[in-house]
Short mmCIF file of C-alpha atoms in Angstrom, two decimals:
data_model
loop_
_atom_site.label_atom_id
_atom_site.label_comp_id
_atom_site.label_asym_id
_atom_site.label_seq_id
_atom_site.Cartn_x
_atom_site.Cartn_y
_atom_site.Cartn_z
CA MET A 1 -67.71 -48.76 67.42
CA GLN A 2 -66.67 -47.18 64.99
CA ILE A 3 -64.25 -48.63 61.99
CA SER A 4 -63.11 -47.44 59.00
CA PHE A 5 -61.43 -49.96 56.39
CA SER A 6 -58.01 -48.87 54.61
CA VAL A 7 -56.21 -50.76 51.88
CA PHE A 8 -52.59 -51.20 51.34
CA THR A 9 -51.66 -49.99 47.72
CA LYS A 10 -48.39 -51.69 47.48
CA PRO A 11 -50.14 -54.05 44.60
CA TRP A 12 -50.64 -50.98 42.47
CA HIS A 13 -48.13 -48.45 40.82
CA ALA A 14 -50.61 -46.30 38.99
CA PRO A 15 -50.45 -42.16 38.73
CA LEU A 16 -52.33 -41.22 42.36
CA GLU A 17 -55.85 -40.27 40.63
CA GLU A 18 -55.84 -43.01 39.08
CA LEU A 19 -54.94 -45.21 42.17
CA ALA A 20 -57.67 -43.10 44.38
CA ASP A 21 -60.05 -43.44 41.63
CA HIS A 22 -59.81 -47.20 41.88
CA VAL A 23 -59.57 -47.76 45.91
CA LYS A 24 -62.78 -45.74 45.84
CA SER A 25 -64.61 -48.23 43.45
CA LEU A 26 -63.07 -51.16 45.48
CA GLY A 27 -65.35 -49.49 48.02
CA PHE A 28 -62.92 -48.37 50.86
CA ASP A 29 -62.61 -45.84 53.18
CA GLY A 30 -59.08 -45.03 52.49
CA VAL A 31 -55.56 -46.11 51.98
CA GLU A 32 -52.34 -47.01 53.27
CA LEU A 33 -49.79 -45.47 51.10
CA PRO A 34 -46.09 -46.96 50.18
CA VAL A 35 -43.40 -44.32 50.60
CA ARG A 36 -41.06 -46.20 48.80
CA PRO A 37 -38.73 -46.31 45.40
CA SER A 38 -40.76 -46.97 42.09
CA TYR A 39 -44.15 -45.30 43.86
CA PRO A 40 -45.38 -42.19 43.35
CA VAL A 41 -43.99 -40.71 46.57
CA THR A 42 -40.61 -41.62 47.37
CA PRO A 43 -38.37 -40.73 50.42
CA GLU A 44 -36.74 -38.03 48.31
CA ASN A 45 -40.09 -36.14 47.49
CA VAL A 46 -41.92 -37.32 50.23
CA GLU A 47 -42.43 -33.47 51.91
CA VAL A 48 -43.84 -32.02 48.28
CA GLU A 49 -45.78 -35.43 47.55
CA LEU A 50 -47.08 -36.39 50.17
CA PRO A 51 -49.49 -33.44 51.18
CA LYS A 52 -50.33 -33.38 47.77
CA ALA A 53 -51.35 -37.12 47.67
CA ALA A 54 -53.42 -36.51 50.99
CA GLU A 55 -55.47 -34.15 49.11
CA VAL A 56 -55.61 -36.31 45.66
CA PHE A 57 -57.18 -38.91 48.11
CA ARG A 58 -59.59 -36.12 50.29
CA GLN A 59 -61.06 -34.92 46.93
CA ARG A 60 -62.94 -38.56 46.61
CA GLY A 61 -63.92 -38.60 50.51
CA LEU A 62 -60.78 -41.03 51.30
CA THR A 63 -58.02 -40.51 54.01
CA ILE A 64 -54.52 -41.59 53.94
CA ALA A 65 -54.50 -43.71 57.16
CA SER A 66 -51.06 -44.26 57.44
CA VAL A 67 -47.86 -44.86 55.55
CA ALA A 68 -45.72 -47.75 55.17
CA GLY A 69 -42.24 -46.15 54.80
CA PRO A 70 -39.23 -44.54 56.65
CA THR A 71 -38.70 -43.30 60.19
CA ASP A 72 -36.85 -39.78 59.18
CA GLU A 73 -37.65 -36.10 60.46
CA ALA A 74 -38.99 -35.56 56.57
CA THR A 75 -41.29 -38.17 56.63
CA PHE A 76 -43.02 -37.65 59.81
CA ALA A 77 -43.10 -33.40 58.89
CA ALA A 78 -44.82 -34.38 55.87
CA CYS A 79 -47.59 -37.00 57.46
CA ALA A 80 -47.94 -33.88 60.09
CA GLN A 81 -48.99 -31.38 56.85
CA ALA A 82 -50.79 -34.28 55.20
CA GLY A 83 -52.85 -35.41 58.58
CA ILE A 84 -51.84 -38.66 58.44
CA PRO A 85 -51.24 -40.52 61.97
CA ILE A 86 -49.13 -43.60 61.12
CA VAL A 87 -46.05 -44.46 59.81
CA ARG A 88 -45.94 -48.32 59.82
CA ILE A 89 -43.01 -50.37 59.90
CA CYS A 90 -41.74 -54.66 60.74
CA VAL A 91 -38.36 -54.93 62.49
CA ALA A 92 -35.90 -57.32 61.85
CA VAL A 93 -33.73 -59.65 64.28
CA GLY A 94 -30.36 -59.34 63.51
CA ASP A 95 -26.99 -61.65 63.73
CA GLU A 96 -26.85 -60.59 67.19
CA GLY A 97 -29.48 -62.55 68.41
CA TYR A 98 -33.36 -61.72 69.41
CA LEU A 99 -32.56 -59.86 72.57
CA ALA A 100 -30.03 -58.16 71.68
CA SER A 101 -32.16 -56.61 68.34
CA GLU A 102 -34.80 -55.63 71.02
CA ALA A 103 -32.91 -53.65 72.98
CA ALA A 104 -31.73 -51.62 69.75
CA LEU A 105 -34.77 -51.28 68.60
CA GLN A 106 -35.62 -49.77 71.80
CA HIS A 107 -32.95 -47.32 71.88
CA GLU A 108 -33.75 -46.64 68.11
CA PHE A 109 -37.13 -46.05 69.17
CA GLU A 110 -36.24 -43.76 72.19
CA GLY A 111 -34.11 -41.46 69.88
CA LEU A 112 -37.59 -41.28 67.32
CA VAL A 113 -39.28 -40.51 70.70
CA PRO A 114 -38.55 -36.06 70.17
CA LEU A 115 -39.56 -35.88 66.52
CA LEU A 116 -42.89 -38.38 66.90
CA ASP A 117 -43.95 -35.83 69.81
CA ARG A 118 -43.07 -32.71 67.79
CA TYR A 119 -45.15 -34.08 64.67
CA GLY A 120 -47.64 -35.76 66.42
CA VAL A 121 -47.23 -38.86 64.45
CA THR A 122 -47.53 -42.51 65.81
CA LEU A 123 -44.91 -44.69 64.87
CA GLY A 124 -46.78 -48.19 64.18
CA VAL A 125 -44.84 -51.12 64.35
CA GLN A 126 -46.42 -54.49 62.91
CA ASN A 127 -45.40 -58.17 63.80
CA HIS A 128 -44.26 -59.93 60.63
CA SER A 129 -43.79 -63.51 60.20
CA GLY A 130 -39.73 -64.98 59.46
CA ARG A 131 -36.62 -63.26 61.73
CA SER A 132 -38.74 -60.55 63.06
CA VAL A 133 -40.66 -59.35 66.01
CA CYS A 134 -43.25 -62.05 64.72
CA ASN A 135 -46.34 -62.18 67.28
CA ALA A 136 -47.90 -60.13 69.89
CA GLN A 137 -46.08 -61.14 72.79
CA GLY A 138 -43.02 -60.12 70.67
CA LEU A 139 -44.46 -56.49 70.34
CA ARG A 140 -45.44 -56.34 73.70
CA MET A 141 -42.39 -56.86 75.11
CA LEU A 142 -40.81 -54.36 72.40
CA LEU A 143 -43.36 -51.34 72.95
CA LYS A 144 -43.27 -51.91 76.54
CA PRO A 145 -41.27 -48.77 77.60
CA PHE A 146 -43.13 -46.65 75.26
CA GLU A 147 -46.11 -44.74 75.17
CA ARG A 148 -49.08 -45.34 72.80
CA LYS A 149 -49.17 -42.04 70.79
CA HIS A 150 -45.43 -42.23 70.09
CA VAL A 151 -44.88 -46.18 69.78
CA ALA A 152 -47.81 -48.87 69.14
CA ALA A 153 -48.56 -51.68 67.84
CA VAL A 154 -50.22 -52.88 64.43
CA TRP A 155 -51.57 -55.96 64.74
CA ASP A 156 -51.10 -58.46 61.70
CA ALA A 157 -53.60 -61.32 62.19
CA ALA A 158 -52.06 -63.53 59.28
CA HIS A 159 -48.77 -63.39 60.92
CA ASN A 160 -49.65 -64.02 64.08
CA ALA A 161 -51.75 -66.96 62.53
CA LEU A 162 -48.37 -67.88 60.63
CA ASN A 163 -46.50 -68.32 64.28
CA GLY A 164 -49.18 -70.21 65.98
CA GLU A 165 -50.74 -67.54 68.39
CA GLU A 166 -54.44 -67.51 69.39
CA PRO A 167 -55.95 -64.24 68.26
CA GLU A 168 -58.13 -63.25 71.33
CA LEU A 169 -54.94 -64.12 73.31
CA ALA A 170 -52.63 -61.74 70.69
CA LEU A 171 -55.53 -58.79 70.92
CA ASP A 172 -55.13 -59.22 74.56
CA LEU A 173 -51.33 -58.81 74.90
CA VAL A 174 -51.33 -55.89 72.81
CA TRP A 175 -54.56 -54.14 73.61
CA ASP A 176 -53.10 -51.49 75.43
CA HIS A 177 -50.88 -50.38 72.74
CA LEU A 178 -52.97 -50.99 69.40
CA CYS A 179 -53.35 -48.36 66.76
CA MET A 180 -54.12 -50.86 63.68
CA VAL A 181 -55.55 -53.90 62.92
CA ASN A 182 -54.09 -55.24 59.59
CA LEU A 183 -56.14 -58.23 57.74
CA LYS A 184 -54.74 -60.79 55.50
CA SER A 185 -54.16 -64.35 55.68
CA ALA A 186 -52.24 -67.14 54.34
CA TYR A 187 -51.28 -71.17 55.24
CA TRP A 188 -47.90 -72.95 55.18
CA ARG A 189 -47.24 -74.74 52.05
CA ARG A 190 -44.98 -77.44 51.25
CA THR A 191 -42.36 -76.45 48.65
CA THR A 192 -40.03 -79.65 48.22
CA GLY A 193 -41.47 -82.90 46.94
CA PRO A 194 -41.52 -86.09 49.33
CA GLU A 195 -38.31 -87.49 47.92
CA SER A 196 -36.39 -84.16 49.15
CA ASP A 197 -33.64 -84.55 51.75
CA ASP A 198 -35.06 -81.64 53.82
CA VAL A 199 -38.72 -79.95 53.97
CA VAL A 200 -39.06 -76.44 52.89
CA TRP A 201 -42.39 -74.85 53.65
CA GLN A 202 -43.80 -71.51 52.60
CA PRO A 203 -46.39 -68.88 53.10
CA TYR A 204 -49.36 -69.40 50.79
CA TRP A 205 -50.91 -65.66 50.80
CA THR A 206 -55.02 -66.27 50.48
CA THR A 207 -58.14 -65.34 51.11
CA GLY A 208 -59.77 -64.08 54.36
CA ARG A 209 -62.37 -67.34 54.38
CA GLN A 210 -59.13 -69.76 53.17
CA GLY A 211 -56.32 -68.95 55.52
CA LEU A 212 -54.66 -69.67 58.87
CA ALA A 213 -56.14 -66.34 60.52
CA SER A 214 -59.54 -67.35 61.89
CA TRP A 215 -61.28 -63.51 60.69
CA PRO A 216 -64.28 -64.67 62.52
CA ARG A 217 -62.50 -65.03 65.81
CA VAL A 218 -60.90 -61.73 65.00
CA ALA A 219 -64.08 -59.72 64.56
CA ALA A 220 -65.95 -61.00 67.10
CA GLU A 221 -62.95 -60.49 69.82
CA LEU A 222 -62.71 -56.74 68.28
CA ARG A 223 -66.72 -56.52 68.47
CA ARG A 224 -66.21 -57.63 72.24
CA ARG A 225 -63.39 -55.30 72.93
CA ARG A 226 -65.39 -52.28 71.19
CA TYR A 227 -62.69 -51.31 69.20
CA SER A 228 -62.74 -48.33 67.18
CA GLY A 229 -59.93 -47.19 64.50
CA VAL A 230 -58.52 -48.39 61.33
CA VAL A 231 -58.89 -52.31 60.09
CA CYS A 232 -56.10 -52.46 57.13
CA LEU A 233 -56.65 -55.28 54.66
CA THR A 234 -53.06 -55.37 52.54
CA ALA A 235 -53.95 -56.87 49.64
CA GLU A 236 -51.30 -59.61 49.55
CA TYR A 237 -52.23 -62.48 47.52
CA THR A 238 -49.70 -65.33 46.27
CA ASP A 239 -51.98 -64.87 43.29
CA GLU A 240 -51.39 -61.55 42.52
CA PHE A 241 -52.89 -61.67 39.04
CA SER A 242 -56.18 -61.63 40.94
CA VAL A 243 -55.83 -59.00 43.16
CA ASP A 244 -58.73 -56.85 42.35
CA ARG A 245 -61.03 -59.62 42.80
CA LEU A 246 -59.60 -61.40 45.43
CA ILE A 247 -59.40 -57.69 47.49
CA ALA A 248 -63.18 -57.02 46.96
CA GLU A 249 -64.40 -60.14 48.30
CA ASP A 250 -62.81 -59.58 51.31
CA LEU A 251 -63.52 -56.11 51.82
CA ALA A 252 -67.11 -57.59 51.75
CA TYR A 253 -66.32 -60.30 54.03
CA ALA A 254 -64.37 -58.35 56.60
CA LYS A 255 -67.49 -55.90 56.57
CA GLY A 256 -70.14 -58.51 57.28
CA LEU A 257 -68.16 -60.13 60.14
CA LEU A 258 -67.44 -56.80 61.71
CA SER A 259 -70.86 -55.31 61.42
CA GLN A 260 -72.20 -58.82 62.98
CA VAL A 261 -73.99 -57.78 66.18
CA GLY A 262 -72.41 -60.18 68.84
#
């Protein structure tokens, strides 16, 4: 059982050298890097800047375990050059409905398989609450036609819990396609008062100890199945001003849980 811990660097917009030093100081093994506008690596400069970014992290003993970015040839080629194995995405359900959206996504992924195969990159599809493919059963059905090396599951414990799926059953559903585990946690918080005509609930993003996702149960199941791979802590907190303190606490908690002998 060999686990490495990465962190999604979405909360930090620092230059790459400063970002890498910060991640190293927090105690992570690597990162998931956004390839998005306003970050050091963007969709427009990915072919040049992503390999440079990988070298910045490598010099500090860190890896870029995955990127969150576009699903185009330029991104796949840059990942291949930089030695980055996974491009993570979330997928929405459109106005045409769930089944039609699933079919359309599968058709889209089929068109990407030749590129994924050419560059040796895996498309990691994450479950997400809301109008999305939201749980492990949805991931299983969506990814069923594909080889794991091409299109795989990034299982997110928090979104899974927000949708009421038991973690042990969820991991059983996606196990054959699993390429990465996301750890974060949240709970539903009412945002309207008792006098409101309608009740509105929103996720409140909190630490691993406090949310609906049971990290001890997730860790126990990963240990039981002898999971080897990346566990990504996504550093998503409603209290954005405390992200550094909260992510350090969560990393220590996750490491403790996953180092226990079951």
